[in-house]
């Protein structure tokens, strides 16, 4: 008989569920169904919607859509280009963190770094600032934090270069944390070539040496975040950046566990305990996930995500989520989401 592993509800602080505005890619129902199917009972959604979440009324509108549609718990990050600082106090009441883009990515909401200082002063210290940085912006990102005691989280840290900068900053006492995505742990630039447009994301995939460095420095990486970034196949053909991940993150981590690269304790720490701590998210003893250890092959056609493809299609993984209980209620069982839209809580 195959064994069953019980985990606390996993938390993914970095997803793009595209609702409102781009519900051809994903929406708050399909995105949270995908979350449950992947063992995530809380997700935090990014602000780079078609109309970005940089005004309080947009945040409130998105929360209302979530109240009606979500089947998992969900929180929202706010955004800024430096021109909405007067809204921060109000916006922070309804958001988990503030996301700033220091490089070009989907939506094109790149911040002029001249605004960073004023943003850091105005955003409440108890709510984390999240940064999209890459090799060319990590130095200025860290320099901007010197002497401030401002907690900042570096998203989707992709490479040895960026991780070494973060290790240095931590050693200096700067309160910086970082997350890594499944694609930066499991794919390289060689895979990107094979995957073509489906291997394109920000930051781009790096070398095997980078990937090996990340695995050998897992203790320096605070959390695993999926950066679930669905786009339709046609949009990928037209050059969109990003890959879906919610349903494949945990199965891939179980594969890494079977290969001795990560322990179950580390998976729980980086996908539950630390994200809850760093982003001040509620956890609940009556929420848990059951994984059945029985090998299967990832098939894009079986996924809840609307985008209909996965860079991990065809990968064999050793286990699969078979049951999810959210606040005492069964919400996912034997491959099916059984929760009704509106079951999840909007957090923060
Ligand atoms: C993300 C998206 O599509 O929203 N794309 C990506 O390649 N990671 C944006 C982001 O996280 O940079
Ligand atoms: Zn990003
Ligand atoms: Zn992202």
XYZ file of N, CA, C and O in Angstrom, residues 133-335:
812
model
N 13.867 41.886 -8.153
C 15.199 42.358 -8.564
C 15.858 41.232 -9.345
O 15.471 40.073 -9.223
N 16.858 41.566 -10.127
C 17.648 40.568 -10.847
C 19.128 40.937 -10.672
O 19.454 41.816 -9.880
N 19.996 40.297 -11.431
C 21.444 40.521 -11.279
C 21.811 42.007 -11.396
O 22.697 42.497 -10.706
N 21.121 42.735 -12.286
C 21.504 44.129 -12.542
C 20.907 45.115 -11.542
O 21.261 46.292 -11.572
N 19.986 44.656 -10.681
C 19.365 45.602 -9.736
C 19.575 45.206 -8.269
O 19.204 45.967 -7.380
N 20.169 44.035 -8.018
C 20.292 43.585 -6.626
C 21.223 44.510 -5.821
O 20.949 44.802 -4.651
N 22.290 45.020 -6.432
C 23.218 45.883 -5.687
C 22.531 47.154 -5.214
O 22.642 47.534 -4.057
N 21.819 47.800 -6.126
C 21.167 49.044 -5.712
C 20.032 48.749 -4.742
O 19.762 49.538 -3.823
N 19.389 47.589 -4.889
C 18.316 47.225 -3.953
C 18.888 47.102 -2.550
O 18.333 47.640 -1.591
N 20.019 46.426 -2.426
C 20.601 46.235 -1.093
C 21.178 47.543 -0.562
O 20.982 47.883 0.606
N 21.813 48.307 -1.442
C 22.360 49.601 -1.005
C 21.240 50.503 -0.473
O 21.426 51.225 0.513
N 20.048 50.397 -1.080
C 18.942 51.264 -0.660
C 18.458 50.927 0.748
O 17.720 51.694 1.355
N 18.869 49.761 1.274
C 18.381 49.318 2.585
C 19.350 49.600 3.726
O 18.972 49.491 4.898
N 20.587 49.957 3.388
C 21.626 50.132 4.418
C 21.132 51.116 5.471
O 20.665 52.206 5.148
N 21.234 50.716 6.733
C 20.920 51.616 7.841
C 19.435 51.871 8.089
O 19.086 52.691 8.928
N 18.552 51.193 7.371
C 17.115 51.507 7.499
C 16.341 50.582 8.436
O 15.269 50.929 8.887
N 16.828 49.379 8.674
C 16.072 48.369 9.408
C 14.668 48.149 8.820
O 13.686 48.032 9.541
N 14.620 48.101 7.506
C 13.348 47.937 6.781
C 13.271 46.496 6.240
O 14.090 46.098 5.403
N 12.336 45.669 6.726
C 12.251 44.295 6.235
C 11.855 44.243 4.748
O 10.853 44.815 4.345
N 12.683 43.566 3.964
C 12.441 43.449 2.526
C 12.630 41.995 2.109
O 13.524 41.299 2.604
N 11.764 41.549 1.213
C 11.855 40.184 0.703
C 12.212 40.219 -0.780
O 11.511 40.848 -1.575
N 13.293 39.562 -1.145
C 13.692 39.463 -2.553
C 12.981 38.250 -3.166
O 13.197 37.116 -2.744
N 12.133 38.533 -4.141
C 11.334 37.473 -4.781
C 12.181 36.672 -5.778
O 13.182 37.169 -6.283
N 11.724 35.488 -6.059
C 12.258 34.601 -7.110
C 13.761 34.792 -7.371
O 14.197 35.074 -8.466
N 14.536 34.558 -6.309
C 15.992 34.713 -6.364
C 16.538 33.601 -7.290
O 16.347 32.415 -7.013
N 17.187 33.980 -8.399
C 17.436 32.995 -9.455
C 18.826 32.378 -9.524
O 19.022 31.388 -10.224
N 19.831 32.979 -8.854
C 21.200 32.602 -9.220
C 22.168 32.691 -8.040
O 21.884 33.317 -7.028
N 23.313 32.093 -8.264
C 24.393 32.184 -7.288
C 24.734 33.643 -6.988
O 24.894 34.038 -5.835
N 24.819 34.459 -8.046
C 25.196 35.864 -7.892
C 24.252 36.589 -6.926
O 24.685 37.239 -5.980
N 22.958 36.437 -7.165
C 21.979 37.148 -6.317
C 21.987 36.571 -4.906
O 21.956 37.310 -3.914
N 22.076 35.238 -4.789
C 22.068 34.639 -3.450
C 23.302 35.074 -2.655
O 23.204 35.369 -1.462
N 24.456 35.153 -3.305
C 25.654 35.597 -2.568
C 25.478 37.023 -2.045
O 25.903 37.341 -0.933
N 24.845 37.886 -2.830
C 24.587 39.263 -2.383
C 23.659 39.277 -1.163
O 23.824 40.081 -0.256
N 22.692 38.370 -1.174
C 21.747 38.314 -0.051
C 22.433 37.756 1.200
O 22.234 38.268 2.304
N 23.273 36.753 1.006
C 24.015 36.201 2.144
C 24.884 37.299 2.777
O 24.916 37.461 3.994
N 25.552 38.090 1.933
C 26.377 39.215 2.430
C 25.532 40.216 3.196
O 25.927 40.692 4.265
N 24.379 40.563 2.635
C 23.506 41.564 3.274
C 23.008 41.053 4.621
O 22.993 41.787 5.615
N 22.631 39.769 4.675
C 22.169 39.187 5.936
C 23.281 39.258 6.982
O 23.039 39.566 8.144
N 24.510 38.967 6.533
C 25.649 38.989 7.464
C 25.881 40.388 8.030
O 26.366 40.546 9.151
N 25.512 41.409 7.258
C 25.644 42.795 7.743
C 24.489 43.215 8.640
O 24.434 44.360 9.091
N 23.513 42.321 8.810
C 22.377 42.633 9.681
C 21.208 43.299 8.974
O 20.254 43.738 9.618
N 21.267 43.387 7.646
C 20.141 43.969 6.908
C 18.992 42.944 6.922
O 19.218 41.775 6.607
N 17.767 43.353 7.316
C 16.680 42.367 7.441
C 16.074 41.982 6.092
O 14.929 42.267 5.793
N 16.892 41.305 5.297
C 16.447 40.889 3.964
C 16.213 39.375 3.956
O 16.959 38.613 4.576
N 15.139 38.956 3.299
C 14.864 37.528 3.134
C 14.735 37.256 1.638
O 14.667 38.190 0.843
N 14.711 35.976 1.276
C 14.543 35.681 -0.142
C 13.769 34.385 -0.343
O 13.710 33.530 0.539
N 13.172 34.298 -1.523
C 12.439 33.095 -1.907
C 12.984 32.557 -3.212
O 13.575 33.298 -4.004
N 12.773 31.262 -3.421
C 13.198 30.638 -4.686
C 11.980 29.953 -5.303
O 11.100 29.477 -4.595
N 11.940 29.921 -6.637
C 10.810 29.285 -7.329
C 11.177 27.848 -7.722
O 12.363 27.519 -7.840
N 10.165 27.022 -7.977
C 10.464 25.673 -8.472
C 11.219 25.696 -9.803
O 12.126 24.893 -10.013
N 10.872 26.651 -10.690
C 11.558 26.609 -12.001
C 13.036 26.938 -11.871
O 13.855 26.379 -12.594
N 13.388 27.816 -10.909
C 14.820 28.097 -10.743
C 15.555 26.964 -10.013
O 16.783 26.909 -10.033
N 14.788 26.073 -9.374
C 15.419 24.918 -8.713
C 15.489 23.687 -9.619
O 16.331 22.813 -9.420
N 14.565 23.600 -10.565
C 14.456 22.345 -11.332
C 14.795 22.480 -12.811
O 14.880 21.483 -13.511
N 14.944 23.719 -13.307
C 15.211 23.908 -14.739
C 16.445 24.794 -14.926
O 16.747 25.631 -14.068
N 17.115 24.622 -16.065
C 18.280 25.439 -16.395
C 18.086 26.088 -17.768
O 17.099 25.818 -18.454
N 19.089 26.873 -18.150
C 19.057 27.522 -19.466
C 18.992 26.490 -20.598
O 18.461 26.775 -21.671
N 19.504 25.289 -20.333
C 19.430 24.225 -21.349
C 17.963 23.808 -21.551
O 17.490 23.650 -22.677
N 17.223 23.688 -20.437
C 15.787 23.380 -20.542
C 15.056 24.523 -21.235
O 14.121 24.289 -22.009
N 15.472 25.752 -20.937
C 14.807 26.921 -21.537
C 14.879 26.833 -23.058
O 13.919 27.139 -23.757
N 16.026 26.382 -23.553
C 16.200 26.236 -25.003
C 15.228 25.213 -25.566
O 14.575 25.436 -26.578
N 15.115 24.082 -24.852
C 14.216 23.010 -25.309
C 12.755 23.446 -25.218
O 11.944 23.096 -26.073
N 12.434 24.175 -24.161
C 11.031 24.584 -23.954
C 10.632 25.740 -24.864
O 9.445 26.026 -25.022
N 11.604 26.439 -25.431
C 11.308 27.568 -26.314
C 10.543 28.645 -25.568
O 10.886 28.984 -24.436
N 9.453 29.140 -26.160
C 8.690 30.221 -25.511
C 8.132 29.790 -24.151
O 7.918 30.635 -23.264
N 7.921 28.480 -23.948
C 7.346 28.003 -22.678
C 8.385 27.965 -21.553
O 8.048 27.678 -20.410
N 9.618 28.235 -21.898
C 10.675 28.300 -20.878
C 11.080 29.732 -20.586
O 12.114 29.963 -19.953
N 10.264 30.681 -21.033
C 10.612 32.095 -20.808
C 9.911 32.650 -19.595
O 8.684 32.584 -19.492
N 10.704 33.181 -18.668
C 10.146 33.839 -17.497
C 11.152 34.846 -16.994
O 12.314 34.844 -17.400
N 10.706 35.706 -16.060
C 11.588 36.657 -15.395
C 11.750 36.225 -13.955
O 10.724 35.961 -13.306
N 12.914 36.224 -13.374
C 14.204 36.241 -14.066
C 14.376 34.962 -14.890
O 13.821 33.923 -14.535
N 15.161 35.044 -15.980
C 15.350 33.869 -16.838
C 16.089 32.721 -16.135
O 16.758 32.944 -15.122
N 15.947 31.529 -16.687
C 16.630 30.352 -16.133
C 18.142 30.509 -16.282
O 18.631 31.116 -17.238
N 18.874 29.932 -15.338
C 20.324 30.093 -15.284
C 21.032 28.760 -15.554
O 20.417 27.809 -16.016
N 22.325 28.707 -15.196
C 23.135 27.519 -15.512
C 22.955 26.412 -14.473
O 22.443 26.655 -13.373
N 23.424 25.212 -14.815
C 23.407 24.103 -13.854
C 24.211 24.461 -12.603
O 23.835 24.103 -11.494
N 25.295 25.210 -12.797
C 26.114 25.603 -11.646
C 25.299 26.478 -10.682
O 25.386 26.333 -9.460
N 24.493 27.371 -11.232
C 23.612 28.200 -10.397
C 22.629 27.328 -9.633
O 22.444 27.480 -8.427
N 21.986 26.406 -10.367
C 20.986 25.537 -9.746
C 21.634 24.727 -8.612
O 21.085 24.626 -7.513
N 22.820 24.182 -8.864
C 23.515 23.400 -7.831
C 23.822 24.268 -6.614
O 23.707 23.829 -5.472
N 24.207 25.534 -6.867
C 24.519 26.445 -5.759
C 23.269 26.679 -4.905
O 23.346 26.667 -3.667
N 22.128 26.894 -5.551
C 20.886 27.127 -4.790
C 20.572 25.912 -3.915
O 20.281 26.043 -2.732
N 20.646 24.704 -4.509
C 20.359 23.494 -3.717
C 21.331 23.334 -2.550
O 20.946 22.902 -1.469
N 22.583 23.694 -2.775
C 23.555 23.483 -1.689
C 23.504 24.614 -0.650
O 24.190 24.540 0.357
N 22.715 25.655 -0.901
C 22.574 26.749 0.079
C 21.121 26.940 0.498
O 20.698 28.064 0.785
N 20.378 25.841 0.563
C 18.954 25.940 0.913
C 18.738 26.649 2.247
O 17.752 27.353 2.430
N 19.693 26.476 3.174
C 19.530 27.094 4.487
C 19.558 28.622 4.420
O 19.080 29.295 5.329
N 20.147 29.163 3.366
C 20.190 30.619 3.209
C 18.947 31.153 2.488
O 18.787 32.363 2.331
N 18.116 30.249 2.004
C 16.908 30.645 1.274
C 15.728 30.479 2.224
O 15.490 29.390 2.735
N 15.022 31.579 2.478
C 14.010 31.559 3.525
C 12.771 30.758 3.140
O 12.244 30.000 3.951
N 12.289 30.979 1.914
C 11.026 30.343 1.540
C 11.074 29.845 0.089
O 11.932 30.253 -0.696
N 10.113 28.995 -0.220
C 9.870 28.611 -1.616
C 8.570 29.299 -2.018
O 7.594 29.285 -1.267
N 8.596 29.997 -3.139
C 7.412 30.708 -3.643
C 7.249 30.287 -5.094
O 8.245 30.158 -5.810
N 6.003 30.057 -5.539
C 5.896 29.447 -6.875
C 6.048 30.450 -8.005
O 6.449 30.107 -9.092
N 5.674 31.739 -7.755
C 5.566 32.696 -8.862
C 4.692 32.119 -9.978
O 5.011 32.248 -11.163
N 3.600 31.465 -9.572
C 2.605 30.943 -10.542
C 2.167 32.096 -11.438
O 1.503 33.023 -10.983
N 2.579 32.045 -12.715
C 2.356 33.175 -13.633
C 1.784 32.670 -14.954
O 2.467 32.593 -15.972
N 0.478 32.291 -14.938
C -0.127 31.694 -16.130
C -0.342 32.693 -17.264
O -0.693 33.851 -17.027
N -0.098 32.226 -18.475
C -0.442 32.939 -19.716
C -0.971 31.874 -20.668
O -0.509 30.730 -20.625
N -1.887 32.257 -21.557
C -2.405 31.280 -22.528
C -1.272 30.873 -23.478
O -0.258 31.582 -23.612
N -1.474 29.747 -24.178
C -0.451 29.284 -25.127
C -0.203 30.343 -26.190
O 0.948 30.597 -26.578
N -1.291 30.969 -26.654
C -1.109 31.985 -27.685
C -0.268 33.161 -27.169
O 0.628 33.645 -27.861
N -0.535 33.578 -25.921
C 0.252 34.682 -25.346
C 1.716 34.280 -25.165
O 2.615 35.104 -25.341
N 1.955 33.006 -24.829
C 3.347 32.534 -24.721
C 4.016 32.603 -26.091
O 5.163 33.048 -26.200
N 3.267 32.173 -27.113
C 3.821 32.233 -28.481
C 4.163 33.672 -28.847
O 5.072 33.930 -29.630
N 3.421 34.621 -28.257
C 3.659 36.040 -28.555
C 4.692 36.667 -27.616
O 4.902 37.874 -27.655
N 5.287 35.852 -26.712
C 6.416 36.350 -25.922
C 6.169 36.646 -24.455
O 7.035 37.214 -23.789
N 4.983 36.249 -23.900
C 4.705 36.548 -22.480
C 5.691 35.808 -21.566
O 6.072 34.673 -21.837
N 6.063 36.464 -20.450
C 6.989 35.874 -19.463
C 6.200 35.213 -18.341
O 5.318 35.846 -17.768
N 6.593 34.003 -17.959
C 6.003 33.398 -16.768
C 5.513 31.991 -17.032
O 5.134 31.646 -18.152
N 5.516 31.185 -15.956
C 5.069 29.787 -16.051
C 4.099 29.471 -14.900
O 4.231 30.033 -13.824
N 3.132 28.557 -15.136
C 2.265 28.129 -14.040
C 3.027 27.178 -13.132
O 3.933 26.496 -13.596
N 2.675 27.126 -11.860
C 3.437 26.291 -10.928
C 2.626 25.692 -9.787
O 3.106 24.769 -9.133
N 1.442 26.258 -9.490
C 0.786 25.906 -8.221
C 0.596 24.405 -8.032
O 0.739 23.886 -6.931
N 0.289 23.690 -9.125
C -0.026 22.261 -8.981
C 1.199 21.362 -9.061
O 1.087 20.152 -8.847
N 2.342 21.937 -9.386
C 3.532 21.092 -9.566
C 4.616 21.336 -8.514
O 5.528 20.523 -8.376
N 4.512 22.436 -7.759
C 5.562 22.764 -6.780
C 5.790 21.626 -5.781
O 6.923 21.133 -5.630
N 4.736 21.211 -5.088
C 4.903 20.190 -4.046
C 5.333 18.839 -4.635
O 6.279 18.223 -4.131
N 4.681 18.358 -5.705
C 5.170 17.097 -6.299
C 6.656 17.152 -6.685
O 7.386 16.183 -6.469
N 7.110 18.293 -7.205
C 8.539 18.409 -7.559
C 9.418 18.380 -6.310
O 10.495 17.770 -6.304
N 8.945 19.043 -5.247
C 9.729 19.032 -4.003
C 9.792 17.623 -3.426
O 10.814 17.222 -2.849
N 8.725 16.840 -3.610
C 8.746 15.450 -3.134
C 9.750 14.628 -3.942
O 10.399 13.718 -3.422
N 9.873 14.980 -5.218
C 10.885 14.315 -6.056
C 12.289 14.659 -5.527
O 13.145 13.779 -5.373
N 12.500 15.934 -5.217
C 13.806 16.340 -4.675
C 14.074 15.658 -3.334
O 15.202 15.288 -3.025
N 13.011 15.482 -2.561
C 13.160 14.792 -1.267
C 13.593 13.350 -1.499
O 14.506 12.846 -0.831
N 12.976 12.699 -2.480
C 13.335 11.306 -2.787
C 14.789 11.211 -3.238
O 15.453 10.199 -3.032
N 15.294 12.311 -3.834
C 16.691 12.330 -4.302
C 17.649 12.821 -3.204
O 18.845 13.017 -3.462
N 17.107 13.072 -2.019
C 17.946 13.478 -0.881
C 18.380 14.932 -0.903
O 19.298 15.330 -0.187
N 17.707 15.784 -1.706
C 18.117 17.191 -1.798
C 17.434 18.082 -0.773
O 17.884 19.202 -0.507
N 16.297 17.650 -0.245
C 15.535 18.460 0.721
C 14.780 17.488 1.617
O 14.380 16.405 1.160
N 14.603 17.873 2.889
C 13.860 16.994 3.808
C 12.412 17.462 3.900
O 12.089 18.594 3.517
N 11.561 16.606 4.430
C 10.164 16.980 4.624
C 10.067 18.175 5.578
O 9.259 19.092 5.380
N 10.933 18.180 6.593
C 10.940 19.299 7.554
C 11.266 20.600 6.837
O 10.686 21.642 7.123
N 12.229 20.555 5.920
C 12.578 21.778 5.173
C 11.426 22.221 4.264
O 11.187 23.418 4.104
N 10.731 21.257 3.669
C 9.582 21.615 2.818
C 8.538 22.337 3.669
O 8.032 23.397 3.293
N 8.236 21.792 4.845
C 7.231 22.413 5.724
C 7.715 23.789 6.183
O 6.955 24.767 6.190
N 9.006 23.886 6.511
C 9.552 25.168 6.961
C 9.429 26.238 5.870
O 8.991 27.351 6.127
N 9.796 25.880 4.642
C 9.867 26.888 3.565
C 8.538 27.118 2.847
O 8.391 28.096 2.107
N 7.601 26.210 3.034
C 6.297 26.363 2.351
C 5.161 26.556 3.350
O 4.000 26.537 2.962
N 5.478 26.687 4.627
C 4.400 26.900 5.601
C 4.861 27.822 6.748
O 4.411 28.948 6.868
N 5.823 27.315 7.542
C 6.174 28.009 8.784
C 6.764 29.402 8.513
O 6.284 30.410 9.050
N 7.808 29.459 7.671
C 8.478 30.736 7.400
C 7.575 31.732 6.665
O 7.520 32.896 7.042
N 6.873 31.289 5.593
C 5.978 32.259 4.935
C 4.959 32.839 5.914
O 4.675 34.039 5.878
N 4.405 31.993 6.807
C 3.423 32.501 7.778
C 4.076 33.549 8.679
O 3.507 34.616 8.926
N 5.304 33.236 9.142
C 6.020 34.165 10.038
C 6.350 35.471 9.345
O 6.045 36.546 9.836
N 6.983 35.362 8.181
C 7.506 36.563 7.509
C 6.393 37.487 7.046
O 6.553 38.706 7.032
N 5.273 36.900 6.615
C 4.201 37.721 6.049
C 3.011 37.846 6.993
O 1.976 38.374 6.626
N 3.225 37.363 8.229
C 2.226 37.543 9.275
C 0.858 36.984 8.852
O -0.162 37.664 8.975
N 0.872 35.749 8.347
C -0.363 35.141 7.841
C -0.917 34.161 8.872
O -0.155 33.471 9.547
N -2.241 34.092 8.985
C -2.827 33.174 9.973
C -2.627 31.712 9.578
O -2.642 31.381 8.392
N -2.420 30.849 10.574
C -2.412 29.405 10.325
C -3.480 28.798 11.218
O -3.975 29.465 12.126
N -3.817 27.551 10.956
C -5.005 26.987 11.570
C -4.793 25.488 11.719
O -4.525 24.802 10.733
N -4.920 24.983 12.947
C -4.700 23.553 13.193
C -5.732 22.673 12.501
O -5.509 21.480 12.317
N -6.860 23.238 12.146
C -7.890 22.430 11.477
C -7.766 22.505 9.948
O -8.689 22.198 9.217
N -6.580 22.949 9.478
C -6.294 22.973 8.038
C -5.107 22.049 7.786
O -4.064 22.211 8.423
N -5.260 21.069 6.898
C -4.112 20.217 6.585
C -4.252 19.593 5.195
O -5.307 19.689 4.559
N -3.161 18.983 4.773
C -3.058 18.418 3.427
C -2.578 16.977 3.556
O -1.708 16.690 4.375
N -3.148 16.091 2.762
C -2.644 14.712 2.724
C -2.070 14.414 1.343
O -2.691 14.715 0.319
N -0.876 13.832 1.371
C -0.196 13.473 0.132
C -0.071 11.960 0.093
O 0.344 11.349 1.074
N -0.459 11.366 -1.010
C -0.290 9.916 -1.166
C 0.960 9.668 -1.996
O 1.112 10.211 -3.099
N 1.868 8.868 -1.421
C 3.130 8.591 -2.103
C 2.930 7.461 -3.110
O 3.038 6.279 -2.795
N 2.581 7.876 -4.322
C 2.352 6.940 -5.419
C 2.793 7.674 -6.677
O 2.273 8.764 -6.972
N 3.784 7.153 -7.402
C 4.325 7.899 -8.542
C 3.271 8.185 -9.608
O 2.375 7.367 -9.835
N 3.383 9.333 -10.238
C 2.516 9.646 -11.380
C 3.265 10.593 -12.297
O 4.302 11.158 -11.921
N 2.728 10.752 -13.492
C 3.372 11.612 -14.480
C 2.539 12.881 -14.629
O 1.317 12.812 -14.823
N 3.186 14.037 -14.481
C 2.478 15.319 -14.599
C 1.938 15.451 -16.026
O 2.668 15.262 -16.998
N 0.635 15.763 -16.095
C -0.016 15.879 -17.398
C -0.777 17.217 -17.422
O -1.666 17.446 -16.604
N -0.406 18.087 -18.343
C -1.015 19.430 -18.433
C -2.538 19.355 -18.501
O -3.222 20.263 -18.029
N -3.062 18.274 -19.090
C -4.520 18.177 -19.247
C -5.244 17.948 -17.927
O -6.452 18.114 -17.851
N -4.502 17.533 -16.888
C -5.142 17.247 -15.603
C -5.141 18.447 -14.666
O -5.574 18.328 -13.526
N -4.633 19.582 -15.102
C -4.436 20.702 -14.174
C -5.656 21.626 -14.123
O -6.370 21.783 -15.115
N -5.876 22.214 -12.968
C -6.967 23.186 -12.815
C -6.620 24.540 -13.423
O -7.503 25.289 -13.792
N -5.336 24.891 -13.479
C -4.989 26.204 -14.024
C -5.571 26.353 -15.423
O -5.569 25.409 -16.219
N -6.075 27.568 -15.708
C -6.751 27.804 -16.980
C -5.801 27.787 -18.168
O -6.236 27.626 -19.299
N -4.501 27.979 -17.920
C -3.605 28.212 -19.054
C -3.354 26.953 -19.891
O -2.969 27.040 -21.046
N -3.560 25.763 -19.300
C -3.547 24.545 -20.105
C -2.182 23.992 -20.497
O -2.087 23.194 -21.430
N -1.119 24.397 -19.812
C 0.198 23.839 -20.121
C 1.063 23.929 -18.874
O 0.731 24.615 -17.910
N 2.173 23.173 -18.879
C 3.132 23.228 -17.769
C 4.507 22.917 -18.324
O 4.641 22.013 -19.162
N 5.533 23.647 -17.853
C 6.888 23.296 -18.309
C 7.327 21.932 -17.765
O 8.322 21.387 -18.217
N 6.552 21.404 -16.809
C 6.915 20.130 -16.192
C 6.064 18.966 -16.711
O 6.105 17.869 -16.154
N 5.311 19.211 -17.780
C 4.512 18.145 -18.397
C 5.425 16.951 -18.712
O 6.515 17.129 -19.259
N 4.981 15.746 -18.351
C 5.767 14.546 -18.649
C 6.762 14.161 -17.559
O 7.358 13.089 -17.632
N 6.941 15.010 -16.535
C 7.882 14.660 -15.445
C 7.237 13.633 -14.524
O 6.075 13.769 -14.142
N 8.012 12.637 -14.125
C 7.496 11.694 -13.144
C 7.830 12.187 -11.738
O 8.963 12.576 -11.457
N 6.812 12.174 -10.875
C 6.974 12.630 -9.487
C 6.427 11.557 -8.545
O 5.568 10.767 -8.956
N 6.934 11.515 -7.298
C 6.621 10.357 -6.453
C 5.339 10.444 -5.632
O 4.963 9.459 -4.999
N 4.673 11.596 -5.606
C 3.489 11.682 -4.747
C 2.584 12.807 -5.169
O 2.976 13.698 -5.926
N 1.367 12.763 -4.671
C 0.308 13.642 -5.153
C -0.624 14.010 -4.000
O -0.906 13.176 -3.144
N -1.121 15.244 -4.021
C -2.093 15.671 -3.008
C -3.393 14.901 -3.239
O -3.919 14.894 -4.353
N -3.886 14.229 -2.186
C -5.133 13.463 -2.356
C -6.259 14.010 -1.484
O -7.422 13.659 -1.695
N -5.922 14.852 -0.509
C -6.996 15.417 0.323
C -6.526 16.743 0.905
O -5.374 16.876 1.306
N -7.432 17.719 0.947
C -7.139 18.991 1.624
C -8.324 19.345 2.509
O -9.481 19.301 2.073
N -8.008 19.662 3.750
C -9.025 20.104 4.707
C -8.722 21.555 5.055
O -7.611 21.880 5.464
N -9.700 22.433 4.835
C -9.524 23.872 5.104
C -10.515 24.283 6.193
O -11.725 24.123 6.007
N -9.994 24.774 7.304
C -10.841 25.177 8.445
C -11.866 24.083 8.791
O -13.050 24.352 8.958
N -11.380 22.838 8.824
C -12.239 21.721 9.253
C -13.113 21.131 8.162
O -13.774 20.112 8.390
N -13.132 21.737 6.969
C -13.995 21.215 5.887
C -13.153 20.567 4.798
O -12.119 21.130 4.395
N -13.597 19.425 4.264
C -12.894 18.821 3.127
C -13.149 19.695 1.897
O -14.301 19.933 1.527
N -12.070 20.194 1.296
C -12.227 21.067 0.121
C -11.661 20.418 -1.146
O -11.941 20.866 -2.255
N -10.870 19.360 -0.959
C -10.265 18.667 -2.111
C -10.149 17.198 -1.760
O -9.677 16.835 -0.686
N -10.606 16.349 -2.676
C -10.585 14.911 -2.390
C -10.435 14.147 -3.700
O -11.162 14.443 -4.661
N -9.502 13.221 -3.748
C -9.309 12.325 -4.895
C -9.293 13.051 -6.240
O -10.026 12.697 -7.166
N -8.504 14.092 -6.316
C -8.333 14.770 -7.602
C -9.403 15.801 -7.921
O -9.378 16.399 -8.990
